[in-house]
């Protein structure tokens, strides 16, 4: 079936090549005519610029006055050229006087300086040769005849003037087009200049060097693609039972999740040729070029089957067809040809079509139906385990220090894709080199994460005392609301150091666990309240407002609008969907699916949510004003503090006892978490008694314990229960104020 399709395409290709040759000949002929006309025009203009025609009466007058030195007769034209004597003055129509000298004709230019030029005086012969010669002899003027020149053959003149330039232009075009076809120029065009030829890059396993070992965090996708690899290795196992392999698999997901890398890994695992081409390579300004490239691509793939054909960004040519004005005929013809080719090739030959896109909602339904792209594989953002595995892949060739804990880095990078993690590891390695180290430390990895989200520090930025105080209260407002409220993420870091991405400071919240996309209403409300904490602190403490809360307000408004429009969390609208997401994987906006009046009411509902959360933030700030003042005073001194240091200040402990530079408020947060039960079983009930006898300490003075060991044994778990339930070092330091004196007082 595929062979018949190729035979049908041959007349089309021959006619396309014939049209290309005719077009090339026409262009060469046109250029030849233009060059010949320009050459003749320039020669004529140069000749006319240096020649001056005199009237025959003027020539006779010059003879009478004795100003003619010699005359040369032309054998081909009915004219003769005049050479006047030195001192003769010729005045043209512009009034410029040219004086004959030995070196030529001199004249005075507009700049007032003297110039020299060459002029040729000639006149048309009106009398017979004998009469003119008689006049010359009478005046004593010498006469000459031009040397005889044989007339040029008209055929030779045509060959030299037109045929030879035409051949040279054709030869030059051919050489240029061949060179461009080899280099892939003109958008990969083949034939005459490569028109219609696919510019696909063919990779073998050795050249790709990518296997499933290099892809982490996409176990479900790899499991779906393993069957394709097995078919390419053992096709008879499937054909014996009558099974057919899916012709195509569509890889969808956010940018940077590794769709192209996964396609290369499939080719590397299957050890088959890998054709890679982008959707934009099919689109050209000439109608029909894209369809020709599709035919050429599948023809080349059928020669080396089994193989894998990978089309990246297929939404470029696979958009849904419609009847709206201004459609792209070239793109639609390319899509039609792609659909025909996917129906035409035999799946038993082992041609597997993989395509990638991050906009599956715009693809044509005919492209997604069974028999074309039978499988849709989602390459989503990796979870915690996937991020740890991805970090292990990217740090495989990185020298890591012993203190590196990739799990902490994976926790901090919730929502990041594989490309983000690769960039983070590379930035950490560059930072280690800048610091003069040969190993990458945990500090380098976490600092690289902050570099990605906030940029580098502006070391030359200078803030006034009032601005620093304002920024400090703003950031501590975020942190205080996050710490005092339930359903929020722990605070890891607070800084008032300006950064390059526009922020004068930021509060870093680190999730304590790997949460899915599922969020409760309480969590969303808490997120809005935390975003409002900065503006609430500005108004409550500083009695002012700044534009520093613009991004916070925008984030809070987006969350509130989603709650009302799509999540059904509004009391007024209930379970009614007012909008729909347009770009699922590109984090794009959504379109309204309601009337204008309903949209206006929706805005009012969003405002009510924002006002409710803002009031909650103001209440938290007012209730904890004294604690905020203490934290702000310490933050103004250190400029950067951790969440654990903030907790120590609130609890009245020395913040310098906190050793971890990235300690968060997680250990002090006893709030409700959806992943933990409402009632935590006391740790005392989990203590198991042992039969081995334990001797009492030497300083034991409790006589009752000695008389009643059973009572002592039963009381011990209850006494230790709080410590067992919450064994954080901060609690230990708070209860007995027994922090070791060997700990550094200044964490920085």
XYZ file of C-alpha atoms in Angstrom:
748
model
C 0.000 0.000 0.000
C 2.848 2.309 0.834
C 4.623 1.355 -2.397
C 1.598 2.291 -4.482
C 1.432 5.633 -2.768
C 5.037 6.306 -3.709
C 4.390 5.431 -7.359
C 1.484 7.830 -7.456
C 3.669 10.574 -6.182
C 6.257 10.267 -8.976
C 4.353 12.246 -11.670
C 3.809 15.022 -9.165
C 7.503 15.114 -8.340
C 8.492 15.111 -12.053
C 6.125 17.975 -12.814
C 7.449 19.837 -9.797
C 11.041 19.399 -11.035
C 10.023 20.494 -14.567
C 8.411 23.627 -13.186
C 11.574 24.315 -11.199
C 13.777 23.972 -14.316
C 11.513 26.236 -16.372
C 11.527 28.784 -13.593
C 15.319 28.657 -13.381
C 15.687 29.147 -17.169
C 13.326 32.108 -17.116
C 15.243 33.749 -14.302
C 18.569 33.202 -16.098
C 17.213 34.634 -19.363
C 15.793 37.661 -17.578
C 19.082 38.325 -15.808
C 20.977 37.997 -19.115
C 18.758 40.586 -20.805
C 19.074 42.957 -17.872
C 22.880 42.625 -17.791
C 23.226 43.176 -21.579
C 20.936 46.196 -21.508
C 22.806 47.680 -18.557
C 26.163 47.102 -20.266
C 25.074 48.781 -23.509
C 23.492 51.652 -21.630
C 26.631 52.281 -19.582
C 28.879 52.097 -22.688
C 26.636 54.486 -24.621
C 26.427 56.863 -21.659
C 30.208 56.858 -21.272
C 30.708 57.464 -24.969
C 28.177 60.285 -25.050
C 29.672 61.893 -21.994
C 33.090 62.330 -23.684
C 31.937 63.112 -27.259
C 30.723 66.494 -28.519
C 28.903 66.893 -31.817
C 29.629 70.059 -33.838
C 27.510 71.450 -36.615
C 28.973 71.208 -40.095
C 28.897 74.988 -40.403
C 30.950 75.233 -37.194
C 33.450 72.821 -38.714
C 33.727 74.954 -41.858
C 34.188 78.054 -39.726
C 37.002 76.297 -37.791
C 38.683 75.480 -41.126
C 38.453 79.084 -42.255
C 39.946 80.316 -38.978
C 42.739 77.732 -39.125
C 41.856 76.055 -35.815
C 41.773 72.445 -37.104
C 44.887 70.328 -36.705
C 43.696 66.987 -38.175
C 40.559 65.099 -39.229
C 39.967 61.333 -39.067
C 37.380 59.720 -41.338
C 35.265 56.831 -39.962
C 34.920 53.787 -42.225
C 31.804 52.457 -40.471
C 29.923 55.665 -39.770
C 29.185 58.746 -41.905
C 31.069 61.022 -39.509
C 34.605 62.264 -39.014
C 36.457 63.231 -35.865
C 38.104 66.653 -35.452
C 41.312 67.388 -33.529
C 41.629 71.184 -33.001
C 44.855 73.046 -32.448
C 46.111 74.040 -29.010
C 44.367 77.103 -27.693
C 41.008 76.319 -29.297
C 38.143 77.142 -26.926
C 34.895 75.175 -27.031
C 31.929 76.558 -25.069
C 29.035 74.179 -24.327
C 25.404 75.026 -23.643
C 26.050 75.498 -19.901
C 28.555 78.247 -20.665
C 31.582 76.231 -19.520
C 34.631 76.993 -21.681
C 36.960 74.067 -22.555
C 40.443 75.106 -23.768
C 42.518 72.700 -25.896
C 45.978 71.908 -24.449
C 48.574 69.202 -24.928
C 47.169 67.302 -21.903
C 43.526 67.593 -22.921
C 40.798 70.159 -22.351
C 41.022 72.385 -19.271
C 38.065 74.141 -17.674
C 37.177 75.947 -14.451
C 34.777 74.016 -12.206
C 32.137 75.288 -9.807
C 34.654 75.148 -6.976
C 36.798 77.730 -8.794
C 39.630 75.295 -9.492
C 41.032 74.234 -12.851
C 40.279 70.682 -14.073
C 41.335 68.604 -17.077
C 39.128 66.249 -19.152
C 39.065 64.459 -22.516
C 36.664 65.492 -25.285
C 36.128 64.065 -28.743
C 34.751 66.514 -31.364
C 32.909 65.032 -34.354
C 30.519 66.167 -37.058
C 28.226 64.501 -39.582
C 29.516 64.387 -43.147
C 27.173 66.364 -45.443
C 29.280 66.698 -48.609
C 31.089 64.104 -50.698
C 34.487 62.820 -49.707
C 36.210 64.661 -52.576
C 34.702 68.024 -51.573
C 35.717 67.573 -47.942
C 39.238 66.480 -48.860
C 39.570 69.509 -51.133
C 38.560 71.819 -48.300
C 41.102 70.174 -45.987
C 43.922 70.524 -48.505
C 43.048 74.149 -49.096
C 43.201 74.827 -45.314
C 46.385 72.766 -44.913
C 44.794 70.205 -42.528
C 46.007 66.618 -42.376
C 43.404 63.901 -42.903
C 43.469 60.230 -41.861
C 41.345 57.126 -42.354
C 40.468 54.723 -39.468
C 42.071 51.277 -39.721
C 39.827 48.833 -41.484
C 37.894 46.449 -39.200
C 36.070 43.465 -40.591
C 32.391 43.445 -39.630
C 31.492 41.078 -36.754
C 29.238 38.173 -37.620
C 25.676 38.710 -36.244
C 25.653 35.124 -34.915
C 28.913 35.655 -33.050
C 27.620 38.927 -31.625
C 24.502 37.191 -30.284
C 26.586 34.380 -28.803
C 28.919 36.766 -27.004
C 26.243 39.223 -25.874
C 23.463 36.820 -24.820
C 24.245 33.090 -24.990
C 27.537 33.171 -23.101
C 26.159 35.218 -20.144
C 23.084 32.954 -20.071
C 25.233 29.809 -19.794
C 27.403 31.346 -17.099
C 24.348 32.390 -15.056
C 22.782 28.911 -15.363
C 26.037 27.270 -14.281
C 26.341 29.606 -11.302
C 22.727 28.918 -10.239
C 23.262 25.169 -10.466
C 26.400 25.257 -8.330
C 24.749 27.504 -5.734
C 21.626 25.324 -5.521
C 23.680 22.145 -5.142
C 25.712 23.717 -2.367
C 22.567 24.929 -0.613
C 20.969 21.491 -0.925
C 24.020 19.871 0.711
C 24.136 22.446 3.489
C 20.386 22.227 4.099
C 19.883 25.835 3.074
C 16.639 27.448 2.011
C 14.806 25.676 4.799
C 16.001 22.219 3.738
C 14.666 22.443 0.170
C 15.477 19.626 -2.237
C 15.272 19.070 -5.994
C 16.119 22.373 -7.625
C 17.507 23.882 -4.448
C 16.045 21.034 -2.404
C 12.373 22.029 -2.790
C 10.189 19.557 -0.930
C 12.970 17.501 0.602
C 12.700 16.749 4.336
C 15.469 18.175 6.452
C 15.210 15.398 9.039
C 18.240 14.498 11.096
C 18.839 10.754 11.328
C 20.345 9.533 14.594
C 21.578 6.076 15.397
C 21.894 4.701 18.904
C 25.614 5.519 19.112
C 25.042 9.126 18.090
C 22.100 9.730 20.410
C 23.681 8.074 23.414
C 20.382 8.308 25.318
C 18.608 5.420 27.041
C 15.983 5.030 29.725
C 18.797 5.254 32.243
C 19.098 8.947 31.355
C 15.382 9.599 31.872
C 14.111 9.775 35.448
C 10.837 10.671 37.081
C 8.669 9.385 34.206
C 8.114 5.752 35.146
C 4.552 5.623 33.789
C 5.613 7.033 30.425
C 8.548 4.636 30.172
C 6.255 1.723 30.941
C 3.933 2.736 28.092
C 6.830 3.052 25.651
C 8.488 -0.222 26.671
C 5.895 -2.142 24.643
C 6.896 -0.199 21.538
C 10.535 -1.104 22.100
C 9.636 -4.762 22.579
C 7.696 -4.753 19.315
C 10.645 -3.328 17.406
C 12.852 -6.103 18.822
C 10.347 -8.988 18.548
C 7.603 -8.105 16.024
C 6.705 -11.756 15.358
C 5.485 -12.202 18.932
C 2.710 -9.686 18.230
C 1.938 -10.610 14.632
C 1.459 -14.298 15.509
C -1.486 -13.485 17.736
C -2.841 -10.928 15.288
C -2.029 -7.838 17.358
C -1.092 -4.580 15.702
C 1.191 -2.051 17.261
C -0.173 1.490 17.603
C 1.025 3.578 14.686
C 1.711 6.649 16.750
C 2.109 7.885 20.299
C 1.521 11.485 21.309
C 3.690 12.827 24.136
C 2.017 15.732 25.922
C 3.132 17.722 28.928
C 4.530 21.025 30.154
C 7.712 22.431 28.580
C 10.937 21.032 29.975
C 9.563 17.690 31.186
C 11.722 15.689 28.763
C 9.464 14.754 25.834
C 12.248 14.977 23.248
C 14.683 13.226 25.587
C 12.214 10.388 26.099
C 11.749 9.957 22.337
C 15.515 9.727 21.884
C 15.663 7.212 24.722
C 13.115 5.013 22.937
C 15.293 5.012 19.811
C 18.374 4.308 21.909
C 16.737 1.399 23.718
C 15.338 -0.088 20.501
C 18.636 0.413 18.623
C 16.832 1.698 15.512
C 17.261 4.826 13.349
C 15.730 7.974 14.778
C 14.255 10.604 12.460
C 13.846 13.940 14.220
C 12.080 16.896 12.626
C 10.257 19.896 14.000
C 6.754 20.850 12.960
C 7.995 24.245 11.815
C 10.282 22.551 9.243
C 7.205 21.578 7.236
C 5.858 25.115 6.937
C 7.048 27.219 3.990
C 5.747 30.188 2.026
C 5.133 27.988 -1.036
C 1.921 25.957 -1.021
C 2.656 22.242 -1.407
C 6.210 22.250 -0.058
C 5.171 20.959 3.371
C 3.148 18.091 1.883
C 6.086 17.167 -0.306
C 8.341 17.072 2.728
C 5.934 14.768 4.552
C 5.978 12.357 1.600
C 9.745 12.491 1.447
C 10.097 11.905 5.205
C 7.960 8.759 5.234
C 9.620 7.513 2.048
C 13.049 7.782 3.655
C 11.740 6.164 6.845
C 10.317 3.184 4.921
C 13.782 2.493 3.451
C 15.390 1.963 6.874
C 12.411 0.445 8.746
C 12.110 -0.467 11.575
C 12.667 3.085 12.761
C 11.180 5.885 14.834
C 9.961 9.168 13.351
C 9.744 11.974 15.906
C 7.889 15.235 15.121
C 8.470 17.886 17.759
C 5.910 20.663 18.301
C 3.375 18.944 16.081
C 0.779 21.586 16.953
C 2.518 23.813 14.356
C 0.983 21.775 11.535
C -1.661 19.776 13.421
C -3.985 22.579 14.489
C -7.695 22.005 14.091
C -8.994 22.847 10.612
C -11.822 25.346 10.358
C -13.634 27.489 7.797
C -12.662 30.823 9.235
C -11.254 33.474 6.914
C -7.513 33.791 6.694
C -6.783 30.060 6.937
C -3.350 28.687 6.080
C -3.664 26.524 2.962
C -0.071 25.359 3.228
C -0.516 24.142 6.822
C -3.803 22.396 6.027
C -2.334 20.621 3.000
C 0.601 19.502 5.127
C -1.799 18.141 7.766
C -3.865 16.344 5.127
C -0.755 14.712 3.719
C 0.363 13.667 7.215
C -3.039 12.067 7.848
C -2.848 10.212 4.529
C 0.664 8.941 5.217
C -0.303 7.693 8.682
C -3.161 5.756 7.106
C -0.958 4.460 4.311
C 2.133 2.961 5.943
C 2.105 -0.629 7.114
C 2.570 -0.889 10.904
C 4.116 -4.351 10.562
C 7.189 -2.744 8.980
C 8.018 -1.084 12.278
C 7.623 2.619 11.479
C 6.658 4.214 14.787
C 5.571 7.847 14.796
C 6.175 9.783 18.007
C 5.052 13.382 18.361
C 5.365 15.931 21.153
C 3.294 18.963 22.027
C 2.340 21.059 25.021
C -0.941 22.193 23.429
C -2.978 19.023 22.781
C -6.262 20.914 22.984
C -5.609 22.654 19.618
C -4.872 19.469 17.646
C -7.230 18.303 14.939
C -9.571 15.487 15.975
C -8.718 13.504 12.841
C -5.125 13.396 14.024
C -6.064 12.009 17.438
C -8.466 9.296 16.351
C -7.572 5.577 16.727
C -5.432 4.362 13.857
C -3.219 7.427 13.846
C -2.143 8.574 17.278
C -3.558 5.659 19.220
C -1.836 6.473 22.493
C -1.593 9.666 24.437
C 1.215 9.583 26.977
C 1.334 12.352 29.553
C 4.787 13.549 30.590
C 3.877 15.496 33.711
C 5.885 17.315 36.352
C 7.765 14.780 38.499
C 6.720 14.049 42.062
C 9.110 13.918 45.016
C 10.529 10.502 44.122
C 10.817 11.573 40.481
C 12.659 14.765 41.403
C 15.082 12.822 43.578
C 15.747 10.390 40.726
C 16.146 13.290 38.270
C 18.620 15.015 40.569
C 20.555 11.756 40.829
C 20.752 11.595 37.033
C 21.947 15.178 36.658
C 24.464 14.884 39.524
C 25.891 11.655 38.125
C 28.983 13.429 36.825
C 29.069 16.115 39.534
C 31.434 15.840 42.491
C 29.217 16.136 45.554
C 30.233 16.776 49.149
C 29.190 14.440 51.951
C 26.635 16.901 53.336
C 24.516 16.879 50.161
C 20.953 15.703 50.796
C 19.095 15.502 47.496
C 15.803 14.861 49.269
C 15.866 18.337 50.842
C 16.592 19.846 47.454
C 13.736 17.831 45.926
C 11.374 19.064 48.644
C 12.325 22.677 47.965
C 11.823 22.293 44.201
C 8.179 21.205 44.223
C 6.643 21.881 40.817
C 9.967 22.032 38.958
C 10.486 20.058 35.754
C 13.557 18.167 34.613
C 15.006 21.152 32.753
C 14.734 23.281 35.907
C 16.551 20.663 37.965
C 19.300 20.342 35.352
C 19.763 24.113 35.401
C 19.799 24.108 39.213
C 22.563 21.472 39.365
C 24.624 23.337 36.779
C 24.265 26.643 38.669
C 25.345 24.906 41.866
C 28.451 23.545 40.137
C 29.283 26.999 38.763
C 28.855 28.508 42.233
C 31.220 25.937 43.723
C 33.847 26.863 41.138
C 33.391 30.581 41.897
C 33.879 29.853 45.585
C 37.108 27.993 44.871
C 35.820 24.561 45.903
C 36.257 21.237 44.129
C 33.049 19.745 45.537
C 29.418 20.866 45.338
C 27.900 21.290 48.792
C 24.332 21.384 50.054
C 24.625 25.140 50.417
C 25.492 25.430 46.704
C 22.394 23.471 45.670
C 19.989 25.456 47.860
C 21.631 28.751 46.901
C 21.252 27.783 43.237
C 17.555 27.154 43.856
C 17.178 30.641 45.324
C 19.141 32.016 42.375
C 16.631 30.481 39.979
C 13.544 31.836 41.787
C 14.836 35.249 42.882
C 17.982 35.984 40.868
C 21.323 37.146 42.198
C 21.776 39.615 44.993
C 22.074 43.309 44.149
C 25.170 44.050 46.179
C 25.356 47.647 44.971
C 21.748 48.479 45.844
C 21.374 50.956 48.710
C 18.109 51.307 50.665
C 17.278 53.987 53.167
C 16.541 53.020 56.775
C 12.833 53.630 56.245
C 12.785 51.436 53.117
C 14.643 48.639 54.871
C 12.213 48.785 57.784
C 9.260 48.784 55.410
C 10.572 45.780 53.478
C 11.362 43.957 56.729
C 7.827 44.360 58.079
C 6.402 43.334 54.710
C 8.377 40.077 54.575
C 7.898 39.272 58.254
C 4.171 39.854 57.710
C 4.167 37.017 55.167
C 6.173 34.782 57.473
C 4.093 35.530 60.590
C 0.795 34.788 58.832
C 2.238 31.570 57.384
C 3.529 30.509 60.816
C 0.393 31.314 62.807
C -2.112 29.849 60.365
C -2.964 26.250 59.640
C -2.777 24.621 56.190
C 0.262 26.674 55.181
C 3.760 25.707 54.154
C 6.605 26.144 56.666
C 8.784 29.245 56.441
C 12.367 28.467 55.503
C 14.007 31.819 54.873
C 13.333 35.553 55.185
C 15.602 38.096 53.530
C 15.549 41.827 52.835
C 18.483 41.730 50.433
C 17.433 43.090 46.979
C 17.639 40.661 44.072
C 17.905 41.080 40.322
C 14.416 39.833 39.509
C 12.823 42.972 40.897
C 12.254 41.934 44.517
C 13.635 43.969 47.426
C 13.251 40.883 49.601
C 11.353 37.625 49.752
C 9.989 34.992 52.102
C 10.773 31.423 51.057
C 8.208 28.769 51.980
C 9.272 25.141 51.710
C 6.626 22.381 51.519
C 7.053 19.795 54.234
C 5.847 16.987 51.988
C 5.285 16.238 48.338
C 1.705 17.306 47.777
C -0.317 16.559 44.688
C -2.338 19.073 42.712
C -5.256 18.423 45.045
C -5.921 21.411 47.317
C -8.646 21.948 49.890
C -10.569 25.164 50.241
C -8.878 25.845 53.584
C -5.443 25.511 51.975
C -6.347 27.885 49.169
C -7.774 30.417 51.613
C -4.619 30.126 53.706
C -2.491 30.726 50.604
C -4.415 33.907 49.830
C -4.082 35.045 53.443
C -0.297 34.521 53.370
C -0.093 36.597 50.185
C -2.025 39.365 51.937
C 0.305 39.313 54.955
C 2.785 41.764 53.447
C 0.222 44.471 52.652
C -1.477 43.916 56.029
C 1.824 44.532 57.841
C 2.404 47.711 55.819
C -0.958 49.146 56.818
C -1.067 47.982 60.452
C 2.523 48.838 61.386
C 3.664 51.524 58.948
C 0.235 53.061 58.156
C 1.028 53.137 54.434
C 0.858 51.151 51.205
C 3.591 50.364 48.661
C 3.762 48.894 45.192
C 5.838 46.047 46.593
C 2.625 44.068 47.158
C 1.637 44.111 43.469
C 2.803 40.558 42.749
C 1.236 39.314 46.004
C -2.100 40.864 45.045
C -1.938 39.376 41.575
C -1.189 35.878 42.903
C -3.956 36.114 45.494
C -6.455 37.348 42.893
C -5.613 34.481 40.535
C -6.203 31.910 43.280
C -9.486 33.541 44.335
C -10.681 33.791 40.728
C -9.953 30.115 40.138
C -11.846 29.222 43.307
C -14.934 31.040 42.073
C -14.748 30.376 38.321
C -13.546 26.764 38.122
C -13.334 25.111 41.554
C -16.945 25.690 42.620
C -15.909 27.175 45.996
C -18.201 30.205 45.933
C -21.354 30.387 48.054
C -23.123 32.450 45.388
C -22.432 30.299 42.326
C -21.888 26.929 43.977
C -21.003 24.109 41.568
C -21.376 26.234 38.437
C -18.342 26.389 36.131
C -17.919 29.926 34.865
C -14.666 29.454 32.922
C -12.525 26.755 31.326
C -8.784 26.342 31.057
C -7.389 27.100 27.612
C -3.763 25.956 27.916
C -3.455 23.126 30.392
C 0.299 22.630 30.121
C 1.435 26.169 29.360
C -0.013 27.750 32.522
C -2.093 30.001 30.324
C -5.255 31.807 31.254
C -8.786 30.599 30.897
C -11.756 31.742 28.876
C -15.021 32.923 30.363
C -18.032 30.713 29.631
C -20.705 32.961 31.118
C -22.626 36.151 30.398
C -21.218 39.590 31.158
C -23.607 40.110 34.047
C -22.502 36.834 35.580
C -18.841 37.818 35.115
C -19.508 41.067 36.991
C -21.078 39.139 39.867
C -18.115 36.775 39.783
C -15.754 39.702 40.266
C -17.752 40.730 43.318
C -17.488 37.198 44.723
C -13.730 37.266 44.158
C -13.496 40.570 46.004
C -15.412 39.144 48.965
C -12.935 36.250 49.220
C -9.980 38.624 49.072
C -11.488 40.927 51.701
C -12.150 37.994 54.016
C -8.564 36.752 53.736
C -7.166 40.257 54.145
C -9.120 40.756 57.371
C -7.725 37.466 58.654
C -4.184 38.607 57.829
C -4.722 41.947 59.593
C -6.007 40.130 62.653
C -2.916 37.908 62.787
C -0.618 40.918 62.448
C -2.353 42.839 65.233
C -2.362 39.875 67.617
C 1.357 39.239 67.099
C 2.624 42.803 66.826
C 5.137 42.424 69.684
C 6.625 39.257 68.204
C 6.868 40.933 64.811
C 8.834 43.849 66.275
C 11.371 41.424 67.761
C 11.748 39.473 64.532
C 12.063 42.649 62.458
C 14.757 44.028 64.769
C 16.789 40.834 64.350
C 16.131 40.780 60.581
C 17.340 44.376 60.177
C 20.549 43.372 61.942
C 21.207 40.123 60.028
C 19.338 40.947 56.742
C 18.730 37.207 56.217
C 17.295 34.800 58.801
C 15.835 31.294 58.769
C 12.388 30.183 59.800
C 13.810 28.400 62.834
C 15.472 31.635 63.982
C 12.123 33.394 63.737
C 10.539 30.675 65.897
C 13.330 30.968 68.451
C 12.746 34.728 68.754
C 8.992 34.254 69.155
C 9.541 31.617 71.859
C 12.066 33.759 73.702
C 15.144 31.693 72.877
C 18.507 32.762 71.490
C 18.294 32.602 67.660
C 22.042 32.116 67.395
C 21.626 28.581 68.731
C 20.108 27.527 65.408
C 22.897 25.834 63.465
C 21.147 24.864 60.223
C 21.344 27.721 57.727
C 18.215 26.363 56.009
C 16.142 25.315 59.023
C 12.419 25.980 58.618
C 9.446 26.304 60.945
C 8.342 22.773 60.111
C 9.428 21.216 63.423
C 7.342 23.730 65.372
C 4.219 23.493 63.216
C 1.615 21.335 64.945
C -1.236 22.405 62.696
C -3.567 20.096 60.818
C -2.237 18.552 57.619
C -4.466 16.649 55.198
C -1.873 13.865 55.044
C -1.910 13.295 58.827
C -4.790 12.238 61.114
C -6.733 14.750 63.184
C -5.684 13.120 66.455
C -2.071 12.067 66.771
C -1.646 9.100 69.089
C 0.554 10.012 72.062
C 4.049 8.685 71.742
C 3.845 7.123 75.243
C 1.405 4.502 73.987
C 3.964 3.391 71.408
C 6.744 2.772 73.958
C 7.420 -0.951 74.327
C 8.558 -2.340 77.723
C 11.691 -4.466 77.764
C 12.538 -7.220 80.216
C 16.165 -6.215 80.630
C 16.820 -4.591 83.984
C 17.936 -0.956 83.855
C 20.064 0.317 86.729
C 19.107 3.665 88.242
C 21.588 6.559 87.960
C 24.028 6.997 90.837
C 22.539 10.387 91.765
C 19.027 8.910 92.133
C 17.575 10.153 95.466
C 13.954 9.178 94.975
C 13.289 6.573 97.662
C 9.807 5.938 96.374
C 11.187 4.810 93.086
C 13.415 2.327 94.839
C 10.522 0.915 96.881
C 8.051 0.749 93.970
C 9.867 0.077 90.701
C 6.611 -0.706 88.885
C 5.246 2.727 89.578
C 8.486 4.283 88.357
C 8.383 2.224 85.193
C 4.811 3.208 84.508
C 5.438 6.884 85.161
C 8.497 7.115 82.951
C 6.690 7.014 79.585
C 4.198 9.673 80.651
C 7.001 11.908 81.827
C 8.844 11.498 78.560
C 5.748 11.739 76.417
C 6.071 15.384 75.371
C 9.676 14.882 74.488
C 8.876 11.771 72.514
C 5.999 13.434 70.743
C 7.957 16.506 69.777
C 11.660 15.907 70.030
C 12.771 19.003 68.186
C 16.037 20.619 69.330
C 14.191 23.922 69.750
C 11.881 22.426 72.361
C 14.844 20.969 74.189
C 16.577 24.312 74.339
C 13.383 26.039 75.408
C 12.518 23.667 78.295
C 15.876 23.562 80.032
C 17.683 26.300 78.184
C 20.352 23.657 77.772
C 21.717 24.381 74.349
C 25.364 23.226 74.152
C 27.821 26.043 74.577
C 29.933 24.649 71.726
C 27.281 25.671 69.177
C 28.185 28.780 67.163
C 26.403 31.916 68.303
C 26.338 33.461 64.828
C 24.988 31.144 62.157
C 26.360 33.388 59.436
